[in-house]
XYZ file of C-alpha atoms in Angstrom:
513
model
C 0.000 0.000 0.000
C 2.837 2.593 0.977
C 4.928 1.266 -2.316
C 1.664 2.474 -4.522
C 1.176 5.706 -2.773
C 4.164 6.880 -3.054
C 4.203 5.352 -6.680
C 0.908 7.660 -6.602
C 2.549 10.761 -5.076
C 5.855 10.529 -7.856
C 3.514 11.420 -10.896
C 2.487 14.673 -12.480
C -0.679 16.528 -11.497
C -1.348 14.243 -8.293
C -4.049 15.308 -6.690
C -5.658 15.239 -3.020
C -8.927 15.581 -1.288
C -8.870 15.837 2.884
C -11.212 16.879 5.546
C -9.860 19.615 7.099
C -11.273 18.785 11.180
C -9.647 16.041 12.444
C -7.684 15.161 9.662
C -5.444 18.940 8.546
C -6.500 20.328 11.964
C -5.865 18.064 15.213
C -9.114 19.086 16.452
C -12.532 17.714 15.069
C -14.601 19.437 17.264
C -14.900 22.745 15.232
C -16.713 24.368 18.415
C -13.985 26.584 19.704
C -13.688 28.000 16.021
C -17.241 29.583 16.207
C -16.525 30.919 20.117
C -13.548 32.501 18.318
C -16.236 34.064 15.893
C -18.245 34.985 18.693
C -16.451 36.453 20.634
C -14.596 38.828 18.460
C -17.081 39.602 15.748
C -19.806 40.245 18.304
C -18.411 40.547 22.306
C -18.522 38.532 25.491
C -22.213 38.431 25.370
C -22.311 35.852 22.117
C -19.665 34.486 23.777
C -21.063 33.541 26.872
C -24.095 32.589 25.001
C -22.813 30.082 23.051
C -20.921 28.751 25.928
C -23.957 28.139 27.678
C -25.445 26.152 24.457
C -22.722 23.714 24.571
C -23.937 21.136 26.978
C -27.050 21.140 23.873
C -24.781 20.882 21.292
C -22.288 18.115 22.633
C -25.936 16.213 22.981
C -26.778 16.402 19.606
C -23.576 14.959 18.657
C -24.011 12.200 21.161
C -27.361 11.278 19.507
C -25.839 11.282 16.112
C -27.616 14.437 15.188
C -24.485 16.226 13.707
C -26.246 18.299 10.928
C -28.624 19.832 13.970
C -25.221 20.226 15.764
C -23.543 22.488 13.312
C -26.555 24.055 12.749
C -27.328 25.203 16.142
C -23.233 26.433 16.560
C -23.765 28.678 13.462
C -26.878 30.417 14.320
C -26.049 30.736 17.781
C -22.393 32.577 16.603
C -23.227 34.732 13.537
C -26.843 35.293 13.532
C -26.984 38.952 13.234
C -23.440 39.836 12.690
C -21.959 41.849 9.804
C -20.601 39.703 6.769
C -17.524 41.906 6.867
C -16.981 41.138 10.859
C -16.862 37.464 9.970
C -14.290 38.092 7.052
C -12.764 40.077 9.140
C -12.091 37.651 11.799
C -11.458 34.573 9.193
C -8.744 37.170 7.839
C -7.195 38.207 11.007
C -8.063 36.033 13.921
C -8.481 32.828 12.814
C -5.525 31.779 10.928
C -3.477 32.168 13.940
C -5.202 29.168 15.920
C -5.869 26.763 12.720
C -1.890 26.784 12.292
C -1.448 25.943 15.638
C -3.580 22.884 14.953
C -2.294 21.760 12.215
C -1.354 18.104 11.870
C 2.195 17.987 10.489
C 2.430 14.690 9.169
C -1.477 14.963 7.734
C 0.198 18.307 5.870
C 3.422 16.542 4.682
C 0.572 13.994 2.572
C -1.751 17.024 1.588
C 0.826 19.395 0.171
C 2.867 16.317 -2.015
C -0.008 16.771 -4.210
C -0.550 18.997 -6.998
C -3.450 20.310 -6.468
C -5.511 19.992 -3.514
C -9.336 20.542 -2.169
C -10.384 20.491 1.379
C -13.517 19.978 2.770
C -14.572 21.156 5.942
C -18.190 21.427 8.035
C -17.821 25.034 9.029
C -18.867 28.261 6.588
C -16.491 28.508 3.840
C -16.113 31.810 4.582
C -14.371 31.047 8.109
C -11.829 28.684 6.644
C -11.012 29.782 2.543
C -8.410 32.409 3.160
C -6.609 30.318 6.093
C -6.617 27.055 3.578
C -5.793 28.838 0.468
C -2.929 31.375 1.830
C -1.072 28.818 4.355
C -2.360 25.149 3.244
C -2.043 26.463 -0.060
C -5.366 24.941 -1.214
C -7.084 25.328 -4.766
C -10.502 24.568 -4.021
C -12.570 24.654 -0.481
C -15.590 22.731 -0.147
C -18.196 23.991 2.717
C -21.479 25.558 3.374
C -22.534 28.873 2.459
C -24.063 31.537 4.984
C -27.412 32.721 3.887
C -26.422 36.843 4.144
C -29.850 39.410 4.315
C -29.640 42.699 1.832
C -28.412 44.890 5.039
C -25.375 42.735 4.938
C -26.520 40.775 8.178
C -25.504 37.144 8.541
C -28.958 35.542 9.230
C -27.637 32.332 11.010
C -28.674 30.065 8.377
C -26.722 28.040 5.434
C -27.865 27.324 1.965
C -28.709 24.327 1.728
C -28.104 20.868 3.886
C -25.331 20.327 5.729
C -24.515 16.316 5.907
C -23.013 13.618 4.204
C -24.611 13.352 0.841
C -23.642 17.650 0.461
C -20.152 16.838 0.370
C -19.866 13.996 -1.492
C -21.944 15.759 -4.513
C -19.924 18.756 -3.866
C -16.813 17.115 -4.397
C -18.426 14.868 -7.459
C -19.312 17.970 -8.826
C -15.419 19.553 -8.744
C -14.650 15.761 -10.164
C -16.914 16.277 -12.687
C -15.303 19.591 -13.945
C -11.664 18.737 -13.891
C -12.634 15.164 -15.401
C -10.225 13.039 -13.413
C -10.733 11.410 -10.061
C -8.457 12.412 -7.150
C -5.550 10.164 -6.782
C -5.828 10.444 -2.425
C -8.846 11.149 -0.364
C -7.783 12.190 3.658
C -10.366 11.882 6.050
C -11.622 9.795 8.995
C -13.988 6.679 7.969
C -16.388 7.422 10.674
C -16.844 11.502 9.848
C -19.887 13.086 7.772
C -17.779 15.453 5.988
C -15.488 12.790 4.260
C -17.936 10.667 2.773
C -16.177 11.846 -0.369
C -13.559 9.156 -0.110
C -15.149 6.800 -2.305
C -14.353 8.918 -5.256
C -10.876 9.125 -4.518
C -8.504 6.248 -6.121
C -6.733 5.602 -2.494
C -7.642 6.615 0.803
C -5.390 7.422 3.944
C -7.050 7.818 7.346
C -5.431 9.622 10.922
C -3.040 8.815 11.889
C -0.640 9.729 9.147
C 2.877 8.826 7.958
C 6.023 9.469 5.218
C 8.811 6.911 4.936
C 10.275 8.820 2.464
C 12.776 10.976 4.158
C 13.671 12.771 0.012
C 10.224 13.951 -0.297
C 10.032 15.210 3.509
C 13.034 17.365 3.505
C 11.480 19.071 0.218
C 8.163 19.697 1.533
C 7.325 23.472 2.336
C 6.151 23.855 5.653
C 2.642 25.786 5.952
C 2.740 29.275 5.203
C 3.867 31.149 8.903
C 1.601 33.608 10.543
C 3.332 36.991 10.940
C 0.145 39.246 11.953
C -2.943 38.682 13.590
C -5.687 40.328 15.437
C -7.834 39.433 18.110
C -8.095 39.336 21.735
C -8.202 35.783 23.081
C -4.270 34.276 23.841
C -5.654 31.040 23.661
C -8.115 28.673 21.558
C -11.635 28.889 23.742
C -12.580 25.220 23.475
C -15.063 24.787 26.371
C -13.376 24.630 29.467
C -10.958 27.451 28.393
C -13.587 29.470 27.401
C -15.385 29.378 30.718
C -12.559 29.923 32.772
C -11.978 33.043 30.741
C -15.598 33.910 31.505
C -14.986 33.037 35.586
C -11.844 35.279 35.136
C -13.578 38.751 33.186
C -15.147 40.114 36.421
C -11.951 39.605 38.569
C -9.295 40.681 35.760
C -11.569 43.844 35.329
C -11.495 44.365 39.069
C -7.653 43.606 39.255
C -6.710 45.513 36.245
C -8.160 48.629 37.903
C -6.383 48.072 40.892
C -2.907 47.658 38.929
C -3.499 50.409 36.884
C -4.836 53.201 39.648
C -1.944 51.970 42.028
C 0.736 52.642 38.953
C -0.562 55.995 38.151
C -0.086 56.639 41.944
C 3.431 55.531 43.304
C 7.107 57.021 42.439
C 8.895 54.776 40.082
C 11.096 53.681 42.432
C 8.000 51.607 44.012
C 6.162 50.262 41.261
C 8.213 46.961 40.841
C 7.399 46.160 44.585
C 4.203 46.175 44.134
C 4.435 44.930 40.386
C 5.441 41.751 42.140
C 2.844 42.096 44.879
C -0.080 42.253 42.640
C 1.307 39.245 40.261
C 3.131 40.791 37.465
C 6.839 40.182 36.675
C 9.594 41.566 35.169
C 12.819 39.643 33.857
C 15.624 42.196 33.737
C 19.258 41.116 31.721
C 21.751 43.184 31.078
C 23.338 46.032 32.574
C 21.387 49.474 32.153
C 23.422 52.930 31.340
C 23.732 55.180 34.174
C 21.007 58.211 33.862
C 23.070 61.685 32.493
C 24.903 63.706 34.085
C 24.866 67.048 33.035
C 20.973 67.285 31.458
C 21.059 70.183 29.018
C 23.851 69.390 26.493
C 23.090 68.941 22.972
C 22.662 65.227 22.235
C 23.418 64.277 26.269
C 20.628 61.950 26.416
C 20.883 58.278 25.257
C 18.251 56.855 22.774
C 17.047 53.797 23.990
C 15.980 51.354 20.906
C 13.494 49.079 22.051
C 11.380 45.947 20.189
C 7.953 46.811 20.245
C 5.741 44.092 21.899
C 2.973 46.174 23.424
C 2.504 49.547 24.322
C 3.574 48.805 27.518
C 7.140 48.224 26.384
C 8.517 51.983 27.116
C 6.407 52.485 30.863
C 8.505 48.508 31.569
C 11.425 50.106 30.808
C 11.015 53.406 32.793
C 9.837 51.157 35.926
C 13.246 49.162 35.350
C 15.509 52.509 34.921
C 13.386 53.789 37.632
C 12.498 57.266 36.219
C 10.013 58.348 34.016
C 11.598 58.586 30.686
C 9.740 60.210 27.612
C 8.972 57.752 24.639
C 7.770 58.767 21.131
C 4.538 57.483 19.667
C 3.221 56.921 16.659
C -0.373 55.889 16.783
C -1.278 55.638 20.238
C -5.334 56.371 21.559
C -5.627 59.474 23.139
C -7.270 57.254 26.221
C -3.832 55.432 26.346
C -1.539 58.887 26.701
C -3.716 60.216 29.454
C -3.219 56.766 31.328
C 0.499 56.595 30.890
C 2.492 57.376 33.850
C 5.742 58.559 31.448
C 5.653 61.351 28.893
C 5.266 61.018 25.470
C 5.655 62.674 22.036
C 3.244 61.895 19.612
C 5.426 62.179 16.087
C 3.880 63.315 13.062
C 5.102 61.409 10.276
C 6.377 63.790 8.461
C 10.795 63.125 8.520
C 12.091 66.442 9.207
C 9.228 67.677 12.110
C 9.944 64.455 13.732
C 13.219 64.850 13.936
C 13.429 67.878 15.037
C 11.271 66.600 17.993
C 13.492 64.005 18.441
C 16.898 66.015 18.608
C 14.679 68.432 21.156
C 14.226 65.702 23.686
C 17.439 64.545 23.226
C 19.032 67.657 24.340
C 17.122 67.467 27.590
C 17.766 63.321 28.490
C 17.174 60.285 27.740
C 14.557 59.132 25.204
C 12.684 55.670 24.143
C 12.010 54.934 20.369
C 10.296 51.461 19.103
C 11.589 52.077 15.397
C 9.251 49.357 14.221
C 5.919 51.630 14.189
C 3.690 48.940 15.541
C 3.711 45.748 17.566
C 3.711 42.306 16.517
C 3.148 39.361 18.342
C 4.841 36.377 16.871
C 8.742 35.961 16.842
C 9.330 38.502 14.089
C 10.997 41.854 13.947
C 9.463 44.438 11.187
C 11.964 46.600 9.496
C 13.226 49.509 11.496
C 12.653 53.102 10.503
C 16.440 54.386 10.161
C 15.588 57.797 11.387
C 16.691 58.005 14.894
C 20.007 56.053 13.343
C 20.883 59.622 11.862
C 20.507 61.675 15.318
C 22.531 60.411 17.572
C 25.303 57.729 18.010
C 24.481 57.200 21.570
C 22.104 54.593 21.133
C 21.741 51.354 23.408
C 19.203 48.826 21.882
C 17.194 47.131 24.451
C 15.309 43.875 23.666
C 11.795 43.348 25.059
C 9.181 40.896 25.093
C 6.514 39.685 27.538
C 3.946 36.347 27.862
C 0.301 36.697 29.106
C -2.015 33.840 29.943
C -5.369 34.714 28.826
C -5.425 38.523 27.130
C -3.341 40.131 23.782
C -2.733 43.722 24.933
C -2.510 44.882 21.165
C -4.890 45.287 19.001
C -5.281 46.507 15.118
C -9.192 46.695 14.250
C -10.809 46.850 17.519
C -10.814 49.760 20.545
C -6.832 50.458 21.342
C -8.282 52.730 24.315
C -8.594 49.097 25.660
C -4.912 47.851 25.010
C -3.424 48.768 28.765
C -6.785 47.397 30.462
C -6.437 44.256 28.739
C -2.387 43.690 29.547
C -3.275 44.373 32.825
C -6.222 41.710 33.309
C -3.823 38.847 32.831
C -3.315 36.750 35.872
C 0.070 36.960 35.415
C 1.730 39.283 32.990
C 5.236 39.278 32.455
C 7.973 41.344 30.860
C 11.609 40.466 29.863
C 13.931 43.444 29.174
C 17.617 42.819 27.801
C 19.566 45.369 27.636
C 22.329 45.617 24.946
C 25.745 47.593 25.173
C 25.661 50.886 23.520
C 26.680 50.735 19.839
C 29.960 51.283 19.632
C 31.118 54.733 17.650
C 32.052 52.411 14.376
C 28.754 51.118 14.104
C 27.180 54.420 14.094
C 26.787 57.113 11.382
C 30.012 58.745 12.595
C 31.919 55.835 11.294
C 30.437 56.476 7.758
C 27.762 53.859 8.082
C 24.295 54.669 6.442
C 21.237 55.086 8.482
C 19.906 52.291 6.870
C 22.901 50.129 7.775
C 23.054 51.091 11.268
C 18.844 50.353 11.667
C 19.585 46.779 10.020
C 22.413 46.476 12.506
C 20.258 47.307 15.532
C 17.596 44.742 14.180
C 19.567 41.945 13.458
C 21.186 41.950 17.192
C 17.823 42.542 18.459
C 16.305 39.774 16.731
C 19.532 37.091 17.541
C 18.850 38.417 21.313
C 15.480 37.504 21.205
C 15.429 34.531 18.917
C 13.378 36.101 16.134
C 13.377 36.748 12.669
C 13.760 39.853 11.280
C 11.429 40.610 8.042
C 10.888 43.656 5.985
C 7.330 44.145 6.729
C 6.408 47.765 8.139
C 3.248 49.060 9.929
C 1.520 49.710 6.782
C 1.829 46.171 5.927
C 0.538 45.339 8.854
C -2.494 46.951 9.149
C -3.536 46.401 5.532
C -3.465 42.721 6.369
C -5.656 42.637 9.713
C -7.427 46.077 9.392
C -7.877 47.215 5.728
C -6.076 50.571 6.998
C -2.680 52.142 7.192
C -3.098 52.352 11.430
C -3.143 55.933 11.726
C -5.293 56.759 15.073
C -7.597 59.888 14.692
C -7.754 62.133 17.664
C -10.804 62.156 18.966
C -12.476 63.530 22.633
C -11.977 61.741 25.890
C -16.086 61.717 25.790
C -15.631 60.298 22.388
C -13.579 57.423 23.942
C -15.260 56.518 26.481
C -18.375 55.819 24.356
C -16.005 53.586 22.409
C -15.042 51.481 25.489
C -18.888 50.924 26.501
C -19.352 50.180 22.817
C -17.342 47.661 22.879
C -18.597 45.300 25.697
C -22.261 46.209 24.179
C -24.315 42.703 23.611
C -24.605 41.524 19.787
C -22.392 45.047 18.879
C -21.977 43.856 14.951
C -20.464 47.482 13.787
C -16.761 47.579 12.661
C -14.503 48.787 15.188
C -11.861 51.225 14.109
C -9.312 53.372 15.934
């Protein structure tokens, strides 16, 4: 059997059909998928909601009523909500958590093929971008939300949702390209892969290669640089309701954390950082502050990774004095909560570094020269302009871990980003702080700006144990937000309508910042 697969796998235009839950994806409980849906397409209400409906829904499954199952899990986590929130979140949130499921050695079979399908029992709309951009599908097979004029996601498919729908579906693909699939993936006892009889051979979980030549040539699945969302972790059902248990007390606690820091002198706040369950990871030895304040260019530029907007207030606490940080696109809520000054740049070159060179001449300063944060092991390519104002520059690594809450966010209320850092159980921060470039790998030296930013990156990323890309903020938030990021001032009433917006039940309106 293995000698004629791989007899299979060696000839042109192979092709492969697989089930995408429980056969690509570890998981075949597609459940935690909608609560992702739920959650951040509509709020904590849906959430909890559909939470609640689960002890229904694992019943229907017990009973063999798996149609009624899906069913009831759609309706209960779209009805209502904007198409464009649930391409949003298939777009930005979603992709994140399928790679994390995916089944290696399932992927090493589906991407020897030539061309490939997958089927899959949720909405095509939650899975095609995830399976065509990182599986690097052709085709998707999967039901189709019935969508009002207004643009409203009614809750129901087109259509039935069983067996017999996927195996015409795939007949009908069969039909078109007028040859049958050479390998159908799938589990025998699964609705969705009742397709496998029109495949010439069929492989079921688990999944193997012998052949160690094609497994060092496969491509691994596309990586996830960017994505949205709030939730750290996939909300299958006990998750999810611990997360619930946990809302009232983070809110409480993230109050307290946040009103305490806004109170005490630097020098106290990593005390009672420690006290109230936060942590901070300090390597590296820190320059001294400087001495004479008042000298052109006496300050030292600290040149920090940006992980969260927490990153230069961490550092401050660590240096233990408040020193100013420049911002790009920070919430107006966010600057009137920070305990350190800041200088909002302009984007425009010569304005902003004129501001720079200003605070400069009166101490120490923090630039992220990334623009934005990013969550996954990757460093975005560094804005050279703070290379060309000063050669005092110490680059200081940062990055942090949280248990239940991302404090970043590109689509949805950034007003929210400190509250949300500070609801983790257990937040905590690593700073590593470099030696200051030495004068030949400055600009003095003759080095470029854009030599000396690469520099800074590249040590910054081997410190860390990243990857350095040349992906900017635009990039960015073109991917996850369909903007380029730039945060509109807007009233402190204004923002606090935004906040209560946000934790409104069945809110379906795009949030922007």
């Amino acid at each position: 059997m293995q000698e004629k697969l791989h007899m299979q796998m060696e000839m042109d235009q192979s092709s492969v059909v697989s089930e995408l839950e429980g056969t690509l994806l570890k998981d075949p409980d597609p459940f935690s998928y909608f609560m992702l849906v739920a959650f951040e397409a509509s709020g904590l209400f849906r959430f909890a909601l559909l939470l609640v409906m689960w002890p229904v829904i694992r019943f229907l499954e017990m009973i063999g009523r798996e149609e009624a199952r899906l069913k009831l899990m759609i309706f209960v986590a779209v009805a209502g909500v904007r198409e464009s929130e649930i391409k949003s979140v298939a777009r930005a949130v979603l992709p994140k958590f399928y790679v994390e499921d995916v089944d290696m050695e399932a992927w090493k079979v589906f991407s020897s093929c030539d061309q490939r399908v997958v089927v899959t029992k949720m909405p095509r709309i939650m899975v095609e971008r995830f399976v065509k951009e990182h599986l690097r599908a052709d085709e998707v097979v999967g039901c189709e939300l019935v969508v009002n004029r207004f643009g409203l996601a009614t809750g129901f498919v087109k259509g039935e949702i069983g067996s017999s729908h996927f195996c015409d579906r795939v007949g009908k693909l069969v039909a078109e390209k007028l040859t049958q699939p050479t390998l159908g993936l799938g589990r025998p006892t699964s609705s969705s892969s009742s397709f496998l009889s029109l495949c010439k051979e069929q492989m079921h979980p688990p999944f193997m290669m012998t052949n160690q030549k094609d497994e060092q040539q496969l491509l691994r699945p596309l990586p996830v640089i960017f994505h949205d969302g709030r939730l750290v972790k996939r909300p299958t059902p006990s998750t999810a309701l611990l997360i619930l248990l946990w809302m009232p007390l983070g809110i409480l606690l993230a109050f307290i954390r946040i009103t305490v820091g806004l109170m005490l002198p630097m020098w106290a706040k990593p005390a009672m950082s420690r006290l109230l369950g936060g942590k901070v990871i300090v390597k590296g030895k820190p320059p001294p502050p400087p001495a004479v304040p008042g000298n052109n260019n006496s300050g030292v530029l600290f040149v920090c990774t940006h992980r969260t907007l927490m990153d230069p207030v961490v550092l401050s606490t660590v240096l233990g004095r408040k020193i100013p940080a420049v911002t790009y696109s920070v919430s107006r809520f966010s600057e009137i909560l920070s305990p350190i000054p800041t200088i909002r740049l302009t984007r425009i070159r010569h304005v902003d570094a004129e501001k720079i060179k200003r605070e400069l001449t009166k101490g120490d300063l923090v630039v992220c020269p990334e623009g934005t944060t990013c969550r996954e092991p990757f460093l975005l390519r560094f804005s050279a302009l703070f290379a060309e104002l000063t050669d005092r520059i110490v680059p200081v690594a940062m990055n942090y871990r949280v248990g239940f809450f991302h404090a970043t966010t590109a689509k949805g209320c950034k007003a929210l980003d400190p509250i949300f850092f500070f609801m983790n159980p257990r937040p905590v921060y690593e700073v590593t702080f470099l030696n200051q470039l030495p004068m030949e790998a400055t600009c003095s030296s003759g080095k470029s700006p854009h030599d000396v930013a690469n520099y800074v990156q590249r040590i910054l990323a081997a410190t860390l144990g990243f990857e350095c890309t040349n992906f900017t903020r635009k990039d960015k938030y073109t991917v996850l937000a369909g903007n380029d990021g730039t945060v509109k001032y807007t009233s402190l009433v204004d923002g606090v309508k935004k906040v209560v917006k946000t934790f409104m039940p069945f809110n379906t309106k795009t949030r922007k910042e």
